[in-house]
Each structure stands twice: as structure tokens, then as C-alpha cells.
CSV table of C-alpha atoms in Angstrom, one decimal:
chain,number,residue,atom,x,y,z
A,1,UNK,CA,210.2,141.4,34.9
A,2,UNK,CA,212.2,142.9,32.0
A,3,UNK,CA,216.0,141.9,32.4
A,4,UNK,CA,218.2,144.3,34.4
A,5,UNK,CA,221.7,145.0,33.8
A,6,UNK,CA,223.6,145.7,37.0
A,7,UNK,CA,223.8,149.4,36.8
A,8,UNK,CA,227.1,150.9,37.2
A,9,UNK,CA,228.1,153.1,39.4
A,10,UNK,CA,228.8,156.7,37.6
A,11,UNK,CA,232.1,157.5,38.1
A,12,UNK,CA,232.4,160.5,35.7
A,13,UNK,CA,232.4,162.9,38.5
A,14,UNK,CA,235.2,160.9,40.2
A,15,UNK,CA,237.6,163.1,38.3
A,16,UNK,CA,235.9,166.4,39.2
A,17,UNK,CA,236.4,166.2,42.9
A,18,UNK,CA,240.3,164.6,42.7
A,19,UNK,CA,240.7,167.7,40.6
A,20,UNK,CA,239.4,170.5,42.6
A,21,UNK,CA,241.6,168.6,45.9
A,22,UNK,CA,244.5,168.5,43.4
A,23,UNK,CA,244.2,172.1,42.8
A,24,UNK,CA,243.1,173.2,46.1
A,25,UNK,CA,246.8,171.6,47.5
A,26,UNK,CA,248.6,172.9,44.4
A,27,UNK,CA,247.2,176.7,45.1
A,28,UNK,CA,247.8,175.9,49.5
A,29,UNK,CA,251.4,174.3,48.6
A,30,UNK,CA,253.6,177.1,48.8
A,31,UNK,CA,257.8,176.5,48.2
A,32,UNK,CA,259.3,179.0,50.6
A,33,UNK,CA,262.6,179.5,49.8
A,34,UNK,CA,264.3,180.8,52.5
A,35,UNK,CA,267.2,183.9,51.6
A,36,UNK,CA,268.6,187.0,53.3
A,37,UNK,CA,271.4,189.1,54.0
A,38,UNK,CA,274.1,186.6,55.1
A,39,UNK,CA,277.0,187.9,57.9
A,40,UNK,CA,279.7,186.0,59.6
A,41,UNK,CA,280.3,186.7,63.2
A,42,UNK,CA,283.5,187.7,64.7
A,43,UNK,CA,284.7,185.7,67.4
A,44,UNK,CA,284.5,186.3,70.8
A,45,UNK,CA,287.9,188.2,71.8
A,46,UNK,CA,289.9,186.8,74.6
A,47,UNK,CA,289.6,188.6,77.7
A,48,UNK,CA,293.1,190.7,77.3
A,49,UNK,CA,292.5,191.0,73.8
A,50,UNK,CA,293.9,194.6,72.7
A,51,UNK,CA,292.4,195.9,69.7
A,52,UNK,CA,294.8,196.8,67.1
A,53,UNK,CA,295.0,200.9,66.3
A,54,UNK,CA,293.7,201.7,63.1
A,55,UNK,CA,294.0,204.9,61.7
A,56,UNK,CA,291.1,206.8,61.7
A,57,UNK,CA,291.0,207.6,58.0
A,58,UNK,CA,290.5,203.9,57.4
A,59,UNK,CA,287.5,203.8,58.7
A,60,UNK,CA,284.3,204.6,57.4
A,61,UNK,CA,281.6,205.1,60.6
A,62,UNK,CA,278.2,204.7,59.8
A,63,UNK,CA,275.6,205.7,62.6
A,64,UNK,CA,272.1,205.3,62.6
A,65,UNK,CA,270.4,206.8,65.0
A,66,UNK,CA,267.1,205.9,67.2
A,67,UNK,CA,265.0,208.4,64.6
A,68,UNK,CA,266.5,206.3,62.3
A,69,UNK,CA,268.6,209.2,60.5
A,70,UNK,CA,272.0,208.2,59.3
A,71,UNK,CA,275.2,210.5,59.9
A,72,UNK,CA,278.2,209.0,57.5
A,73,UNK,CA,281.2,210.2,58.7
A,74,UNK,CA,280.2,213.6,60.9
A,75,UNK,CA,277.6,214.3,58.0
A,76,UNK,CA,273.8,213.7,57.5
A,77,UNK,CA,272.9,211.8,54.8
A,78,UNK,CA,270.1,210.1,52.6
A,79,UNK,CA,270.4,206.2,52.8
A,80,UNK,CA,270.4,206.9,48.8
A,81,UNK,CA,273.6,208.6,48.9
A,82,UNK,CA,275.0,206.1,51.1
A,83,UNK,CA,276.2,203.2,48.4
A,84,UNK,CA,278.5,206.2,46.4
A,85,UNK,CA,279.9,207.4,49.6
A,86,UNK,CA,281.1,203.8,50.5
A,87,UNK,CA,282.2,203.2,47.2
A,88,UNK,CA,284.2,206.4,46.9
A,89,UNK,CA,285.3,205.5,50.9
A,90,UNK,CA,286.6,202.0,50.0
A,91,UNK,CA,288.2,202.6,46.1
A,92,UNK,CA,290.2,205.2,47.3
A,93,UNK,CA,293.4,203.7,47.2
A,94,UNK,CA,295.5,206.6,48.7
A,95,UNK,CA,298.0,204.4,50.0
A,96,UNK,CA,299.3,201.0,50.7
A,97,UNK,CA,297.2,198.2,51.6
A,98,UNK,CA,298.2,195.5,54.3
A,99,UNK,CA,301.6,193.3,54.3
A,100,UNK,CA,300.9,189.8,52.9
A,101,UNK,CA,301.0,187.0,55.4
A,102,UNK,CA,304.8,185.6,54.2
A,103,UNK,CA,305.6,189.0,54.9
A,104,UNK,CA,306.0,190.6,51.9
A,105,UNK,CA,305.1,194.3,52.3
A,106,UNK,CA,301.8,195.8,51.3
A,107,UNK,CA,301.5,197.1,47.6
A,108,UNK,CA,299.4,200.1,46.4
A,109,UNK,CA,296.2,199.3,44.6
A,110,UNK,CA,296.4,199.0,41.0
A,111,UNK,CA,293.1,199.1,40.5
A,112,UNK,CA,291.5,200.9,42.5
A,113,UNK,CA,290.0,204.2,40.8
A,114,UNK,CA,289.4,206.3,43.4
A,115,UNK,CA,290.6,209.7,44.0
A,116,UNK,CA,293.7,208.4,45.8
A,117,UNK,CA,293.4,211.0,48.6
A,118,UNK,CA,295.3,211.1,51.6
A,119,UNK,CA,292.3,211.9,53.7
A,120,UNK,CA,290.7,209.1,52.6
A,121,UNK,CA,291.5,205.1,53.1
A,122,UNK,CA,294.5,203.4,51.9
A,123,UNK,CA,293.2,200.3,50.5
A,124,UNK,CA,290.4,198.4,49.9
A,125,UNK,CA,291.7,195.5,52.5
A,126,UNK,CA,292.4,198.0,55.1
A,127,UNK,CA,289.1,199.9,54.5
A,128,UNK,CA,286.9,199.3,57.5
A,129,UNK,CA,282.8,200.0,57.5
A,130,UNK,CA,281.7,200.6,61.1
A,131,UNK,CA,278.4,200.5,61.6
A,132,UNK,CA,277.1,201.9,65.2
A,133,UNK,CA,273.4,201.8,65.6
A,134,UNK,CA,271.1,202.4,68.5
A,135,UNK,CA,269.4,200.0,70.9
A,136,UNK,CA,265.9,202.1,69.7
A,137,UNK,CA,267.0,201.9,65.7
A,138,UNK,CA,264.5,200.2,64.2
A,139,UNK,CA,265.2,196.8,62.6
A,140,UNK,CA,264.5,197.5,58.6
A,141,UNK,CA,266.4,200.5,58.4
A,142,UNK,CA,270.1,198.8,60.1
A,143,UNK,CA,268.9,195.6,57.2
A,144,UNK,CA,268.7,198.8,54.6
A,145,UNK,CA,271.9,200.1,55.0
A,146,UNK,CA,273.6,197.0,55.5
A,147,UNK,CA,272.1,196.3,52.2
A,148,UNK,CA,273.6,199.8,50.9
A,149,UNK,CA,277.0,198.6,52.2
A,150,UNK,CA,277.1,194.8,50.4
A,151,UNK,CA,275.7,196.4,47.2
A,152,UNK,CA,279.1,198.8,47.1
A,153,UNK,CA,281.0,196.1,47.4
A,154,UNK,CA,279.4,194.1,44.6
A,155,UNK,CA,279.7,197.1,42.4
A,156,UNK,CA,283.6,197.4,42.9
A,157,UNK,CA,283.7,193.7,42.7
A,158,UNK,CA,282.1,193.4,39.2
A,159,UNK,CA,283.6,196.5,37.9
A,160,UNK,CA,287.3,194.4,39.0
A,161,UNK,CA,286.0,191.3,37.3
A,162,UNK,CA,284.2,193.1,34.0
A,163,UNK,CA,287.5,194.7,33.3
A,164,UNK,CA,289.5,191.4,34.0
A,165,UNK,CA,287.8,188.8,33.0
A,166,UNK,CA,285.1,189.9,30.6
A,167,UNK,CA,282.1,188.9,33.1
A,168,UNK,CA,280.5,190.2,36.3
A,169,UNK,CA,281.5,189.0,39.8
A,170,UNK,CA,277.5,187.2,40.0
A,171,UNK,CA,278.3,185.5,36.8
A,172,UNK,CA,281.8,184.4,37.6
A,173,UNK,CA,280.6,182.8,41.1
A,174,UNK,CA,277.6,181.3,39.0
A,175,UNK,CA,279.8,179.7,36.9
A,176,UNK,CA,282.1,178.3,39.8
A,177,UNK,CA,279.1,176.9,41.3
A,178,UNK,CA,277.8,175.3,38.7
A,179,UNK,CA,281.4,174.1,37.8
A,180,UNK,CA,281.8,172.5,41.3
A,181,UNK,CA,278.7,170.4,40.7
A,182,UNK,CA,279.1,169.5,37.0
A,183,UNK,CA,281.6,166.5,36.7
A,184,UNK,CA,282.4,167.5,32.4
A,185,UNK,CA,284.0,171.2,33.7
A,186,UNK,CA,286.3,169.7,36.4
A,187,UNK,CA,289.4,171.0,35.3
A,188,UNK,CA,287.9,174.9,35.4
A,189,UNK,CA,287.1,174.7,38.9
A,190,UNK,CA,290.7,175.6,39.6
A,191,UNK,CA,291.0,178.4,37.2
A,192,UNK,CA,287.4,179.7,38.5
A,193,UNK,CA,288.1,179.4,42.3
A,194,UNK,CA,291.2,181.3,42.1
A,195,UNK,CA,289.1,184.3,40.0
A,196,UNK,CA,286.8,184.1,42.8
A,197,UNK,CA,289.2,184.3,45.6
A,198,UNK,CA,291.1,187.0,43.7
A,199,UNK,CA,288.4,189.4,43.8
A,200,UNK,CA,287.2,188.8,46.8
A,201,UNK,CA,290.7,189.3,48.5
A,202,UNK,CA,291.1,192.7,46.2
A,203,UNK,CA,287.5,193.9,47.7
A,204,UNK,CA,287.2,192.2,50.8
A,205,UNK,CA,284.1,192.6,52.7
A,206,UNK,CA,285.1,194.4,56.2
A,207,UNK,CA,281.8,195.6,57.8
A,208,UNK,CA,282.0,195.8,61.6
A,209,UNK,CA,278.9,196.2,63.8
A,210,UNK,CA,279.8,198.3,66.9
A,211,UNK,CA,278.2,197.5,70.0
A,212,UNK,CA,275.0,199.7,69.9
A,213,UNK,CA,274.8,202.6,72.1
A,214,UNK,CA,271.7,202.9,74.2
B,1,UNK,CA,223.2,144.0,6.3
B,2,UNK,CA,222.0,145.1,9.4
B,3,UNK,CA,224.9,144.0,11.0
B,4,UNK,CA,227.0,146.5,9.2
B,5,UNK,CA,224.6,149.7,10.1
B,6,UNK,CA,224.9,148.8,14.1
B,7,UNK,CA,228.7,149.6,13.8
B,8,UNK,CA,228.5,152.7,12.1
B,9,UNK,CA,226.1,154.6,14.8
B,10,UNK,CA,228.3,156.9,16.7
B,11,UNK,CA,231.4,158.1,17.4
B,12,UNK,CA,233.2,156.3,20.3
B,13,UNK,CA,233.3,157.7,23.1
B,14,UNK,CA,237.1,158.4,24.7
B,15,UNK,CA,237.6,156.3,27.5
B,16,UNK,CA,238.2,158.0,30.3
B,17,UNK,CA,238.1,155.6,33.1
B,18,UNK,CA,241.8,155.8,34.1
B,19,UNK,CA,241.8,160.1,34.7
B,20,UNK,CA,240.6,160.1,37.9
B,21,UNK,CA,243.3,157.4,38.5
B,22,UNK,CA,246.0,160.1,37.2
B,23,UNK,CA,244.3,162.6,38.8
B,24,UNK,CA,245.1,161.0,42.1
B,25,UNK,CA,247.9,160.1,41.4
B,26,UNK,CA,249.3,163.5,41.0
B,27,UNK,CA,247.1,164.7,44.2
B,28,UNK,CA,248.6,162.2,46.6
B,29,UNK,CA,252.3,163.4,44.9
B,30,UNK,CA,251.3,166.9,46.1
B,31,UNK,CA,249.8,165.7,49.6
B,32,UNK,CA,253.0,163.7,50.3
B,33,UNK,CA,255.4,166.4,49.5
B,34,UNK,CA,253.5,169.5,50.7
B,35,UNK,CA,255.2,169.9,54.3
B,36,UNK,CA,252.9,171.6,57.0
B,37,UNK,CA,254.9,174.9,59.0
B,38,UNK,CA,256.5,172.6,61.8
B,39,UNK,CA,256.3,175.4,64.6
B,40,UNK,CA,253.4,177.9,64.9
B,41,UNK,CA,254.1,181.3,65.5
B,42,UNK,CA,253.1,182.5,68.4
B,43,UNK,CA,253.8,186.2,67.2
B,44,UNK,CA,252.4,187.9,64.0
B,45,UNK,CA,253.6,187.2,60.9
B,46,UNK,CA,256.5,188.9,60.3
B,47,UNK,CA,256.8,191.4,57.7
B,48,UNK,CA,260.5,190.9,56.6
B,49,UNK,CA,262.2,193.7,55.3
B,50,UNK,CA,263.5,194.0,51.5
B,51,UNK,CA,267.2,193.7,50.3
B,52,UNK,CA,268.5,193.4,47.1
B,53,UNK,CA,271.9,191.4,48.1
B,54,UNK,CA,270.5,188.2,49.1
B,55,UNK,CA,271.8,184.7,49.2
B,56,UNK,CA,269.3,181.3,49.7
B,57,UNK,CA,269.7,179.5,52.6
B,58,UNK,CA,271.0,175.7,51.4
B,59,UNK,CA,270.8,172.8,53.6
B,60,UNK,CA,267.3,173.0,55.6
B,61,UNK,CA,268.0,170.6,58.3
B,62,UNK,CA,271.3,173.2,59.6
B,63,UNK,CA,269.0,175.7,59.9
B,64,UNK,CA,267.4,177.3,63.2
B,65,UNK,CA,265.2,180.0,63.0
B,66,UNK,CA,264.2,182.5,65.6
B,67,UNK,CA,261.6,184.6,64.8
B,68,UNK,CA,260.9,188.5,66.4
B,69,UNK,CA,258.0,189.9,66.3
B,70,UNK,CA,254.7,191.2,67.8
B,71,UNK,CA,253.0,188.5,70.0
B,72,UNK,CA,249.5,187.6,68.8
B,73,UNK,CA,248.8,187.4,72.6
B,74,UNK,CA,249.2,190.8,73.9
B,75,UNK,CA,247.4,190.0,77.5
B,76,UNK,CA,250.0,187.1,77.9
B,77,UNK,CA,253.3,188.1,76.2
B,78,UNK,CA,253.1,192.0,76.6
B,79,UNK,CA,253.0,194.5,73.8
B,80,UNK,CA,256.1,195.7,71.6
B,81,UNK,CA,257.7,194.3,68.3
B,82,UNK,CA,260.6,192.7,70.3
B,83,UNK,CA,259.0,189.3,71.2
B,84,UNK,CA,261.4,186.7,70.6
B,85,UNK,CA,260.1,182.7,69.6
B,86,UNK,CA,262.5,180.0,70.3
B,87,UNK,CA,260.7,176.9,69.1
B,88,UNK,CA,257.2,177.7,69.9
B,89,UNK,CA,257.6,179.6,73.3
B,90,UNK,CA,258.4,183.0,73.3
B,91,UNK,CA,261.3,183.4,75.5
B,92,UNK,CA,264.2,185.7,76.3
B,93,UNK,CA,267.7,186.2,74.9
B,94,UNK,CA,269.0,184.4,77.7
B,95,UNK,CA,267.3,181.3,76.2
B,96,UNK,CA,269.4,181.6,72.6
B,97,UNK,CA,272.3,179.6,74.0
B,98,UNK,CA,270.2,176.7,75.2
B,99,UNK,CA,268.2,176.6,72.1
B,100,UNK,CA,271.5,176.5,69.5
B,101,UNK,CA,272.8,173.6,71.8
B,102,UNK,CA,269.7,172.0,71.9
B,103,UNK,CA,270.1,172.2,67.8
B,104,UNK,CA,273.5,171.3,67.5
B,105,UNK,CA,272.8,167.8,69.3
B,106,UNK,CA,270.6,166.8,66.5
B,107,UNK,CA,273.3,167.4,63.4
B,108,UNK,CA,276.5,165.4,63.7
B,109,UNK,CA,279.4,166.7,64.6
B,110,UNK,CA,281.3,167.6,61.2
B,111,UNK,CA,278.0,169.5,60.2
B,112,UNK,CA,278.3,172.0,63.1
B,113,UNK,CA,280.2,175.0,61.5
B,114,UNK,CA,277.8,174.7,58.6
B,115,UNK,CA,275.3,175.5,61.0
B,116,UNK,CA,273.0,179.3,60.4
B,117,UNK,CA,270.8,181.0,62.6
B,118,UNK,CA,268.3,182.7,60.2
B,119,UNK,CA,266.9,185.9,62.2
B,120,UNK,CA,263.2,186.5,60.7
B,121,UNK,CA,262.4,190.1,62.6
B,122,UNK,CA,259.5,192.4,61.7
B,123,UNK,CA,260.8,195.5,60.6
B,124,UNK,CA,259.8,197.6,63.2
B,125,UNK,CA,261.7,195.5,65.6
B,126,UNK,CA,264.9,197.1,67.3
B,127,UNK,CA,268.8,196.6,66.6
B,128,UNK,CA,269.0,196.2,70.5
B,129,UNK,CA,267.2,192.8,70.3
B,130,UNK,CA,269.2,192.0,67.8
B,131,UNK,CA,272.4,192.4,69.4
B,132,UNK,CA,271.2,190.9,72.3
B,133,UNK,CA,270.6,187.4,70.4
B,134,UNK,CA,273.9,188.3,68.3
B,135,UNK,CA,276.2,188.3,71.4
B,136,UNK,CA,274.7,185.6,72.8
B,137,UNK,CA,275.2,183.6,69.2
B,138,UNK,CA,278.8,184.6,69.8
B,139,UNK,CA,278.7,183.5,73.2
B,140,UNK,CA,277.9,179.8,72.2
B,141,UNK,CA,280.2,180.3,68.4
B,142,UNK,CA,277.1,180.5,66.2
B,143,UNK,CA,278.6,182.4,63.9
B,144,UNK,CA,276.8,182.2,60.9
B,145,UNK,CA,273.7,184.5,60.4
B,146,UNK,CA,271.0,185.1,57.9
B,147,UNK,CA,269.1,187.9,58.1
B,148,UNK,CA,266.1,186.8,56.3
B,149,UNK,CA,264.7,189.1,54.3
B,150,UNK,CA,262.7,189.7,51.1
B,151,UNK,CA,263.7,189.8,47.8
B,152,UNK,CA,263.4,193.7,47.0
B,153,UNK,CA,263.9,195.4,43.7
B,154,UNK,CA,267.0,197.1,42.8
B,155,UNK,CA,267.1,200.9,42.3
């Protein structure tokens, strides 16, 4: 008998099969990152809680009904024309806002460029969005027009912040963000949270969801 | 001479002996850190609405999600897009108040405001449902809510 090597066992297709599982989990891996429209509950009220008196022209009713048609203050409207009627709602600027908390009395908004009418609200921190929706209304459209709402207050907020400080609001929050994390631009965080905080007191977000009728 | 002609026959031949070692390697990197969909739905798939003002949800472990939908189980659960999933049950929004304690027992203590409720609802689900669970978040001080949506395109 002729010598015999001990054959090997081919292994070339060894790298075939780990590749088609390694692809097969690389195609089935999926990296959901979760996002949405973020809100902040109000409170529960005590039971004798009063609610304050607002003056109607302050606020800004939104109602969707269960056909899912939206009337913006006693008027139908397209959800498209929504945004613009907020933004010309809450950059009015006919009067003067609230009183600061040390009791210093509310001042006029300086930069607000609404039409200033008396019909319309006094100031962005006294502007109230109420949103009144039906039991029947269907989910998407309330997430639409809350959507509407948020993006007129990210206009007004980077129009504020383009004229002040040369960027958008997104790129000034970016930049705070990153600054928290980074170690090197310690002493901006200051400077940047006080930008943030500034625009977001001069626009601040009011959007109240009345209980829906049914 | 001979000698010399035996080492010039052929190129040689790459070794490739160690890719299916690195081939593994990078497959059992992928099986370890691909994570599995801890609860199954017991309603359809919801098809989440768009929006364009989004934020990411940070910090996995403080979220609970409650999910509303259409039950795959029609004969069982009853028809309608207002099914609601605690966990893996579908329940009622009476049931929201236990299930965000049950939560908040697994976080410490300092971590509880930092707590969200991420709402995944079909679309053609109703505000009523909606209010229901968001009063009885109130109810319990779960104030923070993320209505998950999709990323849409502005217009």
C-alpha cells in the first residue's frame, strides 16, 4: 500500500457558512431608536383648585372634531394653515407679558413681530394653545396638529436665536449638548445654557389639552 | 539544480486559514449584542404616525411602553383600534396605575422623575383612549410622555 497522508479536513467552506450567519444577523439586527413627540403633564390640581381667569384673547382654541376637521378659533381650517395661524396667534405681542417672579412688572415684547393687535394675545408667555379634541378624533390627526403647534414654536424660537445669536435654536441646543458632555468646552456651558433658557422663556411652550368632549 | 526549479512552481497561495476565525468572531459580536423584542405584541403592529418635531428617547431602562392597537386576536380581545398592551396582556386603563408602579419598583428612587411613558398607538386609534391612560398617568405623577412617532418629512 502506497503511503497515505492523513487527509485534512477541507475547511475552505468554513468561511462561507459563518458568512452567510454573519450577514443573515447583520440584515435581522435592526437598531430601533425610539423618538416622538415629547409632552410634560400638568399636575393633578388640588381638589379646590380655582383656575385662574385668562382673558379670552390669550387663548388660542384648537378643536378637532370626531370627522377629524379642525375649527381654529370659530373658523374652519386646513391643518396646513394651522402653523401660520399659531405663529401669527403667539407673536403678536399686543400687550404686556406676565410680572416676573420678584415682582417686577411685565414688559412688552421687544421682539415679537407680530401685528401687535389688541384682539390678539399679549405675549408670547401669556399665549395659551388649547387643544379640545373628541373622544371619536382619531389618534394621527390630534399627533398632526400637535406637531403643527411645536413646529410654530420652533420657528419663532430660531427666528429669536438667528437674529441674536447668529445660529438656529436646534443648533444652539446642539451645541449645549454637546458642550455638557465635552470636558475641553466647560466654561461655554454657562454662556450656552443661559441662551437656551433665554429663548425658551421668550417663546415658551404653553399647549394645554382640554379634557375631550365626548 | 533541480532544487532551485521546485521553488519556483507557483504562486503561493494566501493563507486563509484564520477568516473563518474572524468571521466568527464578528458573528458572535452581532449574536451577543442583537437583543430579541422583550414583550410580544399581542396587537398588530402599530403603524405610528409621522411628525417632524421629534426628540430620541435616552435612557432605555426608564422607559415603559404601552402600546394601542388592533388585537391580532379578534375572537378573544374584541375588534376596534383601542386595545391597550400593558406588558404582554392586553388590559384596561384601569390597569396603567399598577403597571407604572410595578415599573417604578425596579429603577431606584432618584431615577423616578426621569421616568417616560412612551405611548406607541396606531393611528387610527382615538384621543379618548388616550386621555383615558393620560389621566390615569396623572393620577400616579407620570408625567413624562413620548408620543412615539415616526420621523416624517418636513413640508
Amino acid at each position: 500500500m502506497a503511503r497515505r497522508e492523513n487527509p485534512e479536513i477541507n475547511a475552505g467552506s468554513m468561511a462561507d457558512i459563518a458568512f452567510l450567519l454573519l450577514i443573515f444577523f447583520l440584515v435581522t439586527t435592526t437598531m430601533n431608536v425610539d423618538s416622538g413627540v415629547s409632552k410634560k403633564l400638568s399636575e393633578k390640581p388640588p381638589k379646590d383648585y380655582v383656575p385662574p381667569i385668562i382673558k379670552e384673547k390669550n387663548i388660542f382654541v384648537v378643536i378637532i372634531n370626531r370627522n377629524n376637521e379642525l375649527l381654529v378659533e370659530d373658523e374652519r381650517m386646513q391643518i396646513n394653515d394651522l402653523k401660520d395661524a399659531a405663529i401669527k396667534f403667539i407673536d403678536n405681542g399686543g400687550g404686556i407679558g406676565t410680572a416676573g417672579e420678584d415682582g417686577s412688572p411685565g414688559k412688552p415684547c421687544d421682539y415679537c413681530q407680530g401685528e401687535k393687535s389688541e384682539l390678539s394675545s399679549d405675549h408670547p408667555n401669556k399665549a395659551i394653545i388649547s387643544v379640545q379634541s373628541d373622544r371619536g378624533t382619531e389618534y394621527g390627526m390630534y399627533i398632526q396638529v400637535q406637531n403643527e403647534l411645536l413646529r410654530a414654536y420652533t420657528e419663532l424660537r430660531n427666528r429669536l436665536s438667528t437674529q441674536k445669536y447668529k445660529i438656529t435654536f436646534d443648533q444652539l441646543e446642539q451645541a449645549y449638548g454637546e458642550a455638557k458632555k465635552n470636558a475641553s468646552l466647560k466654561d461655554r456651558v454657562e454662556d450656552l445654557k443661559n441662551k437656551v433658557e433665554f429663548i425658551k422663556t421668550a417663546y415658551p411652550q404653553i399647549i394645554s389639552d382640554a379634557e375631550p368632549t365626548s | 539544480m533541480s532544487k532551485f526549479r521546485k521553488k519556483k512552481k507557483g504562486m503561493p497561495a494566501v493563507n486563509t486559514a484564520a477568516l473563518p476565525d474572524i468571521v466568527f468572531m464578528l458573528l458572535f459580536f452581532f449574536m451577543v449584542t442583537t437583543t430579541m423584542r422583550e414583550t410580544d405584541l399581542r396587537i398588530e403592529n402599530p403603524r405610528l404616525p409621522s411628525a417632524t418635531e421629534i426628540k430620541k428617547l435616552e435612557h432605555k431602562s426608564l422607559v415603559c411602553t404601552i402600546y394601542i392597537g388592533k388585537s391580532k386576536d379578534p375572537n378573544r380581545d374584541g375588534v376596534g383600534y383601542n386595545k391597550i398592551q400593558l406588558n404582554d396582556k392586553i388590559a384596561s386603563a384601569e390597569q396603567v396605575p399598577a403597571f407604572i408602579i410595578n415599573a417604578r419598583s425596579k429603577v431606584s428612587e432618584a431615577e423616578v422623575p426621569f421616568m417616560t411613558t412612551s405611548i406607541k398607538a396606531d393611528k387610527e386609534s382615538n384621543v379618548g383612549t388616550i386621555t383615558d391612560i393620560r389621566l390615569k398617568l396623572r393620577d400616579v405623577n407620570a408625567l413624562k410622555i413620548s408620543y412615539s412617532t415616526q420621523k416624517g418629512s418636513s413640508n
